[in-house]
Short mmCIF file of C-alpha atoms in Angstrom, two decimals:
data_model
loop_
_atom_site.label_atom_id
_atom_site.label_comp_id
_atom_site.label_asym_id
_atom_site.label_seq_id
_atom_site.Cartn_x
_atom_site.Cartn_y
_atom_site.Cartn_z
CA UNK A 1 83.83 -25.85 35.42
CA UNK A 2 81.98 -24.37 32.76
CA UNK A 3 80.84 -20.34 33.96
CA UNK A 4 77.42 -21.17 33.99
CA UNK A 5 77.87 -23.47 37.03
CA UNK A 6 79.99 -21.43 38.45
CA UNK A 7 77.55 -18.60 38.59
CA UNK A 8 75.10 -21.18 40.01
CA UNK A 9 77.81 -22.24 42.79
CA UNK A 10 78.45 -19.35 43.76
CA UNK A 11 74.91 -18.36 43.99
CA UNK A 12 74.12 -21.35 45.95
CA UNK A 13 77.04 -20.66 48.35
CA UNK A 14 75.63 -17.24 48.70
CA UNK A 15 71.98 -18.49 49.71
CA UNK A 16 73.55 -20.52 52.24
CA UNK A 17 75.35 -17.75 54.14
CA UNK A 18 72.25 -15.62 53.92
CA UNK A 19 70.88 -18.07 55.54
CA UNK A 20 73.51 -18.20 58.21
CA UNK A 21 72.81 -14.53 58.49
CA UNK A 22 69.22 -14.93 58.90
CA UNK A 23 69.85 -17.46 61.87
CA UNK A 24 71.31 -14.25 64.00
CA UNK A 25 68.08 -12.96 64.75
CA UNK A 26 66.13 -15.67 66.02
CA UNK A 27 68.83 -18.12 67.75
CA UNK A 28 69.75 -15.31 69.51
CA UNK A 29 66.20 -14.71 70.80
CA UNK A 30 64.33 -18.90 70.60
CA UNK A 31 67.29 -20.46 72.42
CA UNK A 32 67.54 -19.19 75.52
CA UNK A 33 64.08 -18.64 76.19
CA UNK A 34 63.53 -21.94 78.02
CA UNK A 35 65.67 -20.75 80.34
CA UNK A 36 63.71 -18.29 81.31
CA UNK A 37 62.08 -19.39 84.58
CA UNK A 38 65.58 -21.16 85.34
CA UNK A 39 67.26 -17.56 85.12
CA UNK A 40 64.58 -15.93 86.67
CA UNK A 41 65.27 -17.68 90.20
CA UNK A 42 69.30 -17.44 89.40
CA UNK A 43 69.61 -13.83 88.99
CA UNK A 44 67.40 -12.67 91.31
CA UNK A 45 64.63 -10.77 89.50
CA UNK A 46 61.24 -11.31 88.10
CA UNK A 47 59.48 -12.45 84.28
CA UNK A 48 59.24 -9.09 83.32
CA UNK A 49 63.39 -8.33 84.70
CA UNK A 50 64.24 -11.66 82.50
CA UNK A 51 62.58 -9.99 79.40
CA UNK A 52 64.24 -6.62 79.58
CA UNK A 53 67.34 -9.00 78.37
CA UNK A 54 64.98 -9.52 75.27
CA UNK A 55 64.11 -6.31 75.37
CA UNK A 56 68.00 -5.09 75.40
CA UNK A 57 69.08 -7.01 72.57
CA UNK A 58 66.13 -5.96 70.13
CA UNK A 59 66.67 -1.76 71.19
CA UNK A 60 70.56 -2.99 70.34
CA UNK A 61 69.49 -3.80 66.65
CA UNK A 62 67.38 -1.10 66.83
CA UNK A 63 70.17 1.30 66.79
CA UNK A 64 72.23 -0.98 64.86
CA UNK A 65 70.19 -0.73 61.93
CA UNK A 66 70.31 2.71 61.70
CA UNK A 67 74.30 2.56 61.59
CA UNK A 68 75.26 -0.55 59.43
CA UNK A 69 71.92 0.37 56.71
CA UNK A 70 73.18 3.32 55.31
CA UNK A 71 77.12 2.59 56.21
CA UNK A 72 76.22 -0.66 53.94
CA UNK A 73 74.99 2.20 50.98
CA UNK A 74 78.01 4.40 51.32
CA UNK A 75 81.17 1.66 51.76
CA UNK A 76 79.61 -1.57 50.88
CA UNK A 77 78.53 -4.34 52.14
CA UNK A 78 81.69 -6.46 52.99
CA UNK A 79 83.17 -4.47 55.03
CA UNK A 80 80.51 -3.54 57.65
CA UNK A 81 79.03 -7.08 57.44
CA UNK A 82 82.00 -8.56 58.42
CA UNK A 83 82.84 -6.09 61.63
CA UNK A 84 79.72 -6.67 62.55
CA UNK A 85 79.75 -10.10 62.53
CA UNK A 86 83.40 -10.29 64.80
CA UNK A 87 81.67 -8.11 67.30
CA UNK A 88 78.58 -10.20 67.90
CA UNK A 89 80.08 -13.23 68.45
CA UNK A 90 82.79 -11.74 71.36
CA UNK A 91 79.64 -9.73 72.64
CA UNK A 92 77.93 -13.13 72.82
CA UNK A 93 80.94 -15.13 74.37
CA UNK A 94 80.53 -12.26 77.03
CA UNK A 95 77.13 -12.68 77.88
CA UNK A 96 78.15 -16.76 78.87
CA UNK A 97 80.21 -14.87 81.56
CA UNK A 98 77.99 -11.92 82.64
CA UNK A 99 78.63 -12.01 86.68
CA UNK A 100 74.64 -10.07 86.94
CA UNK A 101 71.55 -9.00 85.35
CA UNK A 102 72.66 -5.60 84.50
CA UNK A 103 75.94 -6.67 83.16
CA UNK A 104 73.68 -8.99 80.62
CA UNK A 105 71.49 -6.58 79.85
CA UNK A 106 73.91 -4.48 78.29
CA UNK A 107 76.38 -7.44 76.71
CA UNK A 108 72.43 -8.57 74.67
CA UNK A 109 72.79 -4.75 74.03
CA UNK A 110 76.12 -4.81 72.18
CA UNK A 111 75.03 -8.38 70.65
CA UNK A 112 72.17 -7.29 69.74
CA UNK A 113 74.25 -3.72 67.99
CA UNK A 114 77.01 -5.89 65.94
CA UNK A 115 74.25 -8.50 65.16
CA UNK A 116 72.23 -6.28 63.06
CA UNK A 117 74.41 -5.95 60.70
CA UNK A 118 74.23 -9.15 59.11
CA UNK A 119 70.06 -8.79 58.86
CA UNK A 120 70.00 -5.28 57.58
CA UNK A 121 72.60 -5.73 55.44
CA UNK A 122 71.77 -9.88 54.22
CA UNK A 123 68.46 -8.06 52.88
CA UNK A 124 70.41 -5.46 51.27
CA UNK A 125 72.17 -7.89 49.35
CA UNK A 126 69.55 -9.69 48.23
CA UNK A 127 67.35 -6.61 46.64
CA UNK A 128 71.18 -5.89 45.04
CA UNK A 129 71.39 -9.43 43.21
CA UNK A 130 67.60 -9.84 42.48
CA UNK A 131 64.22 -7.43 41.64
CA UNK A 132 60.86 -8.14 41.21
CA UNK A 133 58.50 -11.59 41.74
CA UNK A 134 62.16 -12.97 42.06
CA UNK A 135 63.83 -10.88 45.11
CA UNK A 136 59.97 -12.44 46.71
CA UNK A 137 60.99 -15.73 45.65
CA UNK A 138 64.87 -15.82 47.12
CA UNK A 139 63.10 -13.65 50.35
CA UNK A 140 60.66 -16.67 50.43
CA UNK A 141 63.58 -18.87 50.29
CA UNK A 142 65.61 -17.61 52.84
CA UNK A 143 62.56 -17.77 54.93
CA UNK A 144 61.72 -21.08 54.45
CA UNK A 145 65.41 -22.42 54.93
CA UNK A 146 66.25 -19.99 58.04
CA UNK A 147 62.96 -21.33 59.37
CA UNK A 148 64.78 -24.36 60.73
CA UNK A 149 66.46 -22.22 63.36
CA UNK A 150 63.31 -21.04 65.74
CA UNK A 151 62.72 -24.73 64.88
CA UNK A 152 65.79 -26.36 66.49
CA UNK A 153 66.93 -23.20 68.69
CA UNK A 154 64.32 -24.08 71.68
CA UNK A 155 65.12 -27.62 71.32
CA UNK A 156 68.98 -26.91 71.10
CA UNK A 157 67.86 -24.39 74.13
CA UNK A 158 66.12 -26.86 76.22
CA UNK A 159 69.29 -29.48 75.71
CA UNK A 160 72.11 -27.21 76.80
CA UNK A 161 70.21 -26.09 79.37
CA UNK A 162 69.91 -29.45 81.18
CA UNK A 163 73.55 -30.33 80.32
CA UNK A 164 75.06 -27.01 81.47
CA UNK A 165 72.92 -24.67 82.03
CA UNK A 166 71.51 -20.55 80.40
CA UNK A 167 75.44 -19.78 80.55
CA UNK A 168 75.96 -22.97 78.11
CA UNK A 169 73.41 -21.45 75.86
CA UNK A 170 75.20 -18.62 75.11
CA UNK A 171 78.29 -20.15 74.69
CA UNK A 172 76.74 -22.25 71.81
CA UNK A 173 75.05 -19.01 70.38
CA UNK A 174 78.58 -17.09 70.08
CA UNK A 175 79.86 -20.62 68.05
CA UNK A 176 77.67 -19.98 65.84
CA UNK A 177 78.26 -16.42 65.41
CA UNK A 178 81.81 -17.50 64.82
CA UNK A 179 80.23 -20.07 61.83
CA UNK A 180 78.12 -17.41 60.30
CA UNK A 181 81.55 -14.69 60.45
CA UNK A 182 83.38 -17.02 58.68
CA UNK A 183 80.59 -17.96 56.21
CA UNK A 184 80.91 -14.04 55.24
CA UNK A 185 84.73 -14.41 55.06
CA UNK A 186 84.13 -17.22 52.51
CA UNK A 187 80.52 -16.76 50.16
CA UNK A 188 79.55 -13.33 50.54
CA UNK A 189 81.14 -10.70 47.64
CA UNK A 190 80.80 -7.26 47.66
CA UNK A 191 77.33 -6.55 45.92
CA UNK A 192 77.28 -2.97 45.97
CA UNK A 193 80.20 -1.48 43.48
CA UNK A 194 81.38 1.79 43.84
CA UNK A 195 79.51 3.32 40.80
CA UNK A 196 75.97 2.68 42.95
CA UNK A 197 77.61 3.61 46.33
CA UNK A 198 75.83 7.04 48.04
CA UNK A 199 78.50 9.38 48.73
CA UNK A 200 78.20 11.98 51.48
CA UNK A 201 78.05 13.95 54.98
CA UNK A 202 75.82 12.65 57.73
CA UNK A 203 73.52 14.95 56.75
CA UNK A 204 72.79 13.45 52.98
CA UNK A 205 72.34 10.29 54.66
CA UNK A 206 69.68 11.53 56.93
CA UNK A 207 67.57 13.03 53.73
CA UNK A 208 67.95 9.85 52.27
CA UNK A 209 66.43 7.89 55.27
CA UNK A 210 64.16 10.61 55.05
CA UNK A 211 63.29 10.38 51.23
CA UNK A 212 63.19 6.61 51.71
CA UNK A 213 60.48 6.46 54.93
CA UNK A 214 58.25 9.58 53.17
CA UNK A 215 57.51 7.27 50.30
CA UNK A 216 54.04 6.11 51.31
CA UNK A 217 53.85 3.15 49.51
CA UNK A 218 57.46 2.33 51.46
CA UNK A 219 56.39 3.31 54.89
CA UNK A 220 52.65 1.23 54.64
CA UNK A 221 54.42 -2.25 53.71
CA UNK A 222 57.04 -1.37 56.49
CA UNK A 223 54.58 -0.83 58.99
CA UNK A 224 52.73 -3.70 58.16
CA UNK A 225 55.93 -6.03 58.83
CA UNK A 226 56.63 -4.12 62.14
CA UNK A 227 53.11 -5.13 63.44
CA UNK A 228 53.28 -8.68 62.30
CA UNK A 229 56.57 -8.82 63.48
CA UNK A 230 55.38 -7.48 67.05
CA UNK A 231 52.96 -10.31 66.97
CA UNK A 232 55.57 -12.83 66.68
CA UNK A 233 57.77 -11.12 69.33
CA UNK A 234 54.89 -11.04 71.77
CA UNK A 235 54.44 -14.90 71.50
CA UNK A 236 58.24 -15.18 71.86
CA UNK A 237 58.33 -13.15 75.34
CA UNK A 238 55.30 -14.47 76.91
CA UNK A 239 55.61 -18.39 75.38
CA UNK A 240 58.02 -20.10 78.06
CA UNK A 241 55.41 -18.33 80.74
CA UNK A 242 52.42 -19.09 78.86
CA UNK A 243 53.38 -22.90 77.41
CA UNK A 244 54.95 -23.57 81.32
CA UNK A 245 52.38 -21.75 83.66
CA UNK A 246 49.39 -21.22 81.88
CA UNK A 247 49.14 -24.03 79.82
CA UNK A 248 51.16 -26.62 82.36
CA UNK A 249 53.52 -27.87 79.84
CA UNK A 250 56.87 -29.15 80.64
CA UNK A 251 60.52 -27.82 79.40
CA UNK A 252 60.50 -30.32 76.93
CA UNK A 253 57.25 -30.22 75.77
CA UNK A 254 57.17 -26.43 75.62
CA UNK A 255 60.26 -26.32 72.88
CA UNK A 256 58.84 -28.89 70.58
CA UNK A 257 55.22 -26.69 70.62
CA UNK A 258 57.11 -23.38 70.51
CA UNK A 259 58.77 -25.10 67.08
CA UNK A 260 56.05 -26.27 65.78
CA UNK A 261 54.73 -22.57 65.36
CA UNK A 262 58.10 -22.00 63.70
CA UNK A 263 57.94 -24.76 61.09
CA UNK A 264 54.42 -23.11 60.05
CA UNK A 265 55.64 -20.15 59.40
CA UNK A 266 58.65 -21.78 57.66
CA UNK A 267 56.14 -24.08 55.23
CA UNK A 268 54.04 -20.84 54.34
CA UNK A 269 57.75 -19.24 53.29
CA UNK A 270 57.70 -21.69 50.70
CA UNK A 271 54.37 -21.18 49.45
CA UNK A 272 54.87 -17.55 49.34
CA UNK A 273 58.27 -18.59 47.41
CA UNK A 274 56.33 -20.97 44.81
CA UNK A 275 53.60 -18.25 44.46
CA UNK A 276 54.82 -14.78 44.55
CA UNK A 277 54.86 -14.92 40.23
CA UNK A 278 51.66 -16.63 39.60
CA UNK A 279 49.93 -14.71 42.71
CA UNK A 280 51.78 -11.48 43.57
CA UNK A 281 53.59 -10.49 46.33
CA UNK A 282 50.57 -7.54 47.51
CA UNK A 283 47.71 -10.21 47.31
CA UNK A 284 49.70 -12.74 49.69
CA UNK A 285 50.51 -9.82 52.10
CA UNK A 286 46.67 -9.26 52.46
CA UNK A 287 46.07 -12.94 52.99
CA UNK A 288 48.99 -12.70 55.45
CA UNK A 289 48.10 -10.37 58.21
CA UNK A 290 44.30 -11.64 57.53
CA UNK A 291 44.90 -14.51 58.90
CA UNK A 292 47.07 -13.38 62.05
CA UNK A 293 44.66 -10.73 62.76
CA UNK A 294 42.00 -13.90 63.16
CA UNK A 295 44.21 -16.07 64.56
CA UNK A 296 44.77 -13.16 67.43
CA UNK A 297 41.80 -12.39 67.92
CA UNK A 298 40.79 -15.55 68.75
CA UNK A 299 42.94 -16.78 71.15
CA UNK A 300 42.36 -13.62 73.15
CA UNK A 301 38.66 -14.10 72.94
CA UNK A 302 39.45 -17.70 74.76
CA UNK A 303 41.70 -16.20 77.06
CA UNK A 304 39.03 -13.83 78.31
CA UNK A 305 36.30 -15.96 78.19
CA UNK A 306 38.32 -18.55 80.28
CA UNK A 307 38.39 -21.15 77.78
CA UNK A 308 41.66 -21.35 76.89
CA UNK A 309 43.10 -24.72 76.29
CA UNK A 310 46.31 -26.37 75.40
CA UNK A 311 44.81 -27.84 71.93
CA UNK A 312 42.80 -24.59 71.22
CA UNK A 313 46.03 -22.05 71.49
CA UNK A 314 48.10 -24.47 69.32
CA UNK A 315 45.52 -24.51 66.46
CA UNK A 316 45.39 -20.85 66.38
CA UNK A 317 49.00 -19.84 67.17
CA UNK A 318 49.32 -22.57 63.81
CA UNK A 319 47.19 -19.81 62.25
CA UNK A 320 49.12 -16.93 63.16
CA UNK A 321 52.52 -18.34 62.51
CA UNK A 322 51.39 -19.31 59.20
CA UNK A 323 49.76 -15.94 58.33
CA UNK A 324 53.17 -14.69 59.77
CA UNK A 325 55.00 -16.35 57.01
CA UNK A 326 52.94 -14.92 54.05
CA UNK A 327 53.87 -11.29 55.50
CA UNK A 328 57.41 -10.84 56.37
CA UNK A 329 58.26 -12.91 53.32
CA UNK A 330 56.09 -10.13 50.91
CA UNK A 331 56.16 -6.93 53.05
CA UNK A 332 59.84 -7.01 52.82
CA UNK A 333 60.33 -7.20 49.07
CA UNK A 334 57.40 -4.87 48.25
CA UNK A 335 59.00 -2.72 50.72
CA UNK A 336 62.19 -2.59 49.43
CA UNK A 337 61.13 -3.23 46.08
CA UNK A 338 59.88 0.84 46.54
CA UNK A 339 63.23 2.24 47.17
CA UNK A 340 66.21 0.06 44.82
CA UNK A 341 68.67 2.80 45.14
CA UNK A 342 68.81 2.79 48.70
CA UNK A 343 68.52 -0.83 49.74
CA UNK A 344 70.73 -0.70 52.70
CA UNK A 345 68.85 2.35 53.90
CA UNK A 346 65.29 1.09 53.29
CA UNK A 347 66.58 -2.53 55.19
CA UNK A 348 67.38 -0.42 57.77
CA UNK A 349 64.67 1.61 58.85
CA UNK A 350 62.77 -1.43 57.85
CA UNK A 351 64.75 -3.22 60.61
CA UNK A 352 64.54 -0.35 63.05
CA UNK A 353 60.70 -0.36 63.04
CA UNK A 354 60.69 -3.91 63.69
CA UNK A 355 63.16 -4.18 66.34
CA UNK A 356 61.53 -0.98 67.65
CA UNK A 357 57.97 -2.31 68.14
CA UNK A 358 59.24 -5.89 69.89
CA UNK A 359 61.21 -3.73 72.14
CA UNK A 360 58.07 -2.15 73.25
CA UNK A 361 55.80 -4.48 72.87
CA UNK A 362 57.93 -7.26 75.12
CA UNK A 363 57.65 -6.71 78.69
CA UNK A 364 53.96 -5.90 77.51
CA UNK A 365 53.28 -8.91 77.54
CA UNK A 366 54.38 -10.07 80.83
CA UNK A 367 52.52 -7.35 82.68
CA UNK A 368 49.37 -9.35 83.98
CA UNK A 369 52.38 -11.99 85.64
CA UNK A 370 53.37 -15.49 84.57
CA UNK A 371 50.15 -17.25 85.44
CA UNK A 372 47.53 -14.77 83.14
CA UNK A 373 47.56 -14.75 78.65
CA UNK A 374 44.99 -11.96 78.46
CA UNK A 375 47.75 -9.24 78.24
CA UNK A 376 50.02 -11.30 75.81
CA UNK A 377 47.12 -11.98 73.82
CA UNK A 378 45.60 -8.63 74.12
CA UNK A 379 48.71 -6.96 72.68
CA UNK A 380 49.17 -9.67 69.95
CA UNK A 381 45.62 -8.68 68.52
CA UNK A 382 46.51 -5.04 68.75
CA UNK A 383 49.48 -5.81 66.23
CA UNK A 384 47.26 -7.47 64.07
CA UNK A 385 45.19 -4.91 63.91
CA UNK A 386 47.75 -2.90 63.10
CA UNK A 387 49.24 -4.70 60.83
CA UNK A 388 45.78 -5.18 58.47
CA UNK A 389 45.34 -1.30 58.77
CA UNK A 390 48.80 -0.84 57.17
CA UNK A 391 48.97 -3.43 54.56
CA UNK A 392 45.53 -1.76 53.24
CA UNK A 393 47.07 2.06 53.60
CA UNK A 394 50.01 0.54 51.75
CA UNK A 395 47.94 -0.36 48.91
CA UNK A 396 46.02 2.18 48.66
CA UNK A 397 49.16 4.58 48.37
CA UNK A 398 50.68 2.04 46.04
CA UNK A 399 47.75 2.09 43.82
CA UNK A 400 48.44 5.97 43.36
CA UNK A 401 52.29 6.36 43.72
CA UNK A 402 54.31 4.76 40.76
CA UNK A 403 57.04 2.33 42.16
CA UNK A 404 60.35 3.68 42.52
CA UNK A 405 63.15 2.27 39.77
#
């Protein structure tokens, strides 16, 4: 095989498995959630005690950002991709045999830990291999093709669940963290060679997460992806309560809506793929969190005027998804476009603000009870406000800070 086509197969094989990686995140959070109301009733607790599982597992990636980011820029990638990996998927085999609530709650914890390492580090990886219009372009990639898995995890969700039950759900979920472990074992190199690695105490690391979140530029863009980001994680708290008791959908029903959101987000991935050379990266993050700050505020305006209906919320959660897609595709590689020497670092704290801000914003939205939007929707428009305020800081800053590298 000639080396040119090598270099393109083992690209390709790479894509796929950051892919895989990519799928961590959201099948671990979209597939279970019809099972929410089920689980509710089963272990004994409320909507809001169902979401602290949620909740759990994004405060575990949380912290596991902040460990596997800058381990990634001292040792490598390999090595603390692949532990991580091997860890999620027992922690997940666990949860399938969690005899309570509390017991859960800390097994999404551990998942939730180990599973990081595969986002924060997948992103370092990419900003290692590619720069510019074209680390946008493979980010808008692995968007658009790890899109299909909020797609089919609620419907995968909503299968298992009548076949065997929420326990069944997770024993699919730590299969697949077995399939994305060995995906590592097989496509994924060691990016980061020794020459680039950051040597040094605890303490160096620290001033370099430091260094990394004081550049303003940095900090806007990743604040701008934590608030879009706390949109989407509001929608995926409140949705089996909103889609099932507000909106009087069935199980069934409820996953195919929930993935329809996901497949518009997915389709403006590719767009933002296509266009990040000919457009830019900064001018499709503006459009981005434009649109989901309109697509919030609307639905909230129908929740509190009483007028919310089934066709109306799906036409503007279609809106926000979309928007949705334009920003976490461009906010990440301007982001980490800002700090090249520290990509595992930047991923991380990148990572930690997002997981951060669901894990707040979560049982938020559950507050007003099952049978009530205006607090999900309330808090939804409050990230997009956010969001719009920090994409324009970022700008601004960028427009007087030259880019790092």
């Amino acid at each position: 095989m000639p080396l040119s086509h090598r270099r393109s197969h083992s690209r390709s094989r790479l894509t796929v498995a950051l892919v895989l990686l990519c799928f961590v995140g959201p099948l671990s959070t979209d597939m279970y959630l019809p099972a929410f109301p089920r689980m509710t009733a089963e272990l004994g607790t409320d909507a809001s005690g169902v979401q602290v599982t949620l909740t759990s597992f994004l405060a575990g990636m949380t912290a596991g950002h902040l460990v596997f980011g800058p381990l990634s820029d001292r040792y490598g990638r390999r090595g603390p991709l692949l532990a991580g990996a091997a860890v999620c998927a027992v922690a997940t085999a666990l949860c399938a045999v969690a005899p309570g609530l509390g017991w859960l709650v800390v097994l999404r914890f551990v998942a939730g830990f180990s599973g990081a390492a595969g986002v924060v580090i997948g992103r370092a990886v990419v900003t290692d291999v590619a720069q510019g219009a074209a680390a946008a372009r493979l980010f808008g990639i692995l968007m658009t093709l790890s899109g299909t898995a909020p797609v089919l995890a609620p419907l995968a969700g909503g299968a298992v669940l009548g076949a065997v039950g929420w326990r069944g759900v997770f024993w699919l979920l730590a299969g697949v963290a077995l399939l994305v472990t060995a995906a590592v074992v097989v496509a994924v190199p060691e990016s980061l060679p020794p020459s680039r690695r950051r040597a040094g105490s605890g303490g160096e690391l620290f001033r370099t997460a430091r260094e990394v979140a004081g550049d303003r530029p940095y900090a806007g863009y990743t604040l701008a992806y934590a608030f879009a980001f706390g949109t989407l994680f509001c929608y995926i708290a409140g949705s089996p309560f909103l889609l099932q008791n507000v909106l009087g959908l069935g199980v069934g029903v409820s996953s195919v809506t929930f993935a329809g959101g996901a497949v518009c987000t997915a389709l403006a991935g590719a767009v933002s793929a296509r266009s990040a050379g000919r457009i830019g990266p900064e001018r499709l993050l503006r459009t981005g969190v434009r649109t989901v700050l309109a697509g919030t505020v609307s639905l909230l305006a129908a929740a509190v005027a009483g007028g919310l209906t089934v066709a109306g919320c799906l036409v503007s959660m279609a809106v926000v998804c979309g928007g949705l897609g334009l920003v976490l595709t461009n906010a990440t590689s301007l982001a980490l476009a800002r700090v090249p020497a520290a990509a595992g670092t930047g991923s991380a704290l990148l990572g930690t603000a997002q997981s951060a801000l669901g894990a707040v914003v979560a049982p938020l939205a559950g507050l007003g009870g099952a049978d009530t939007a205006v607090p999900l929707f309330t808090v939804m428009a409050v990230c997009g406000v956010g969001a719009v305020t920090a994409a324009g800081w970022a700008g601004r800053a960028g427009a007087r800070v030259p880019a790092a590298g």
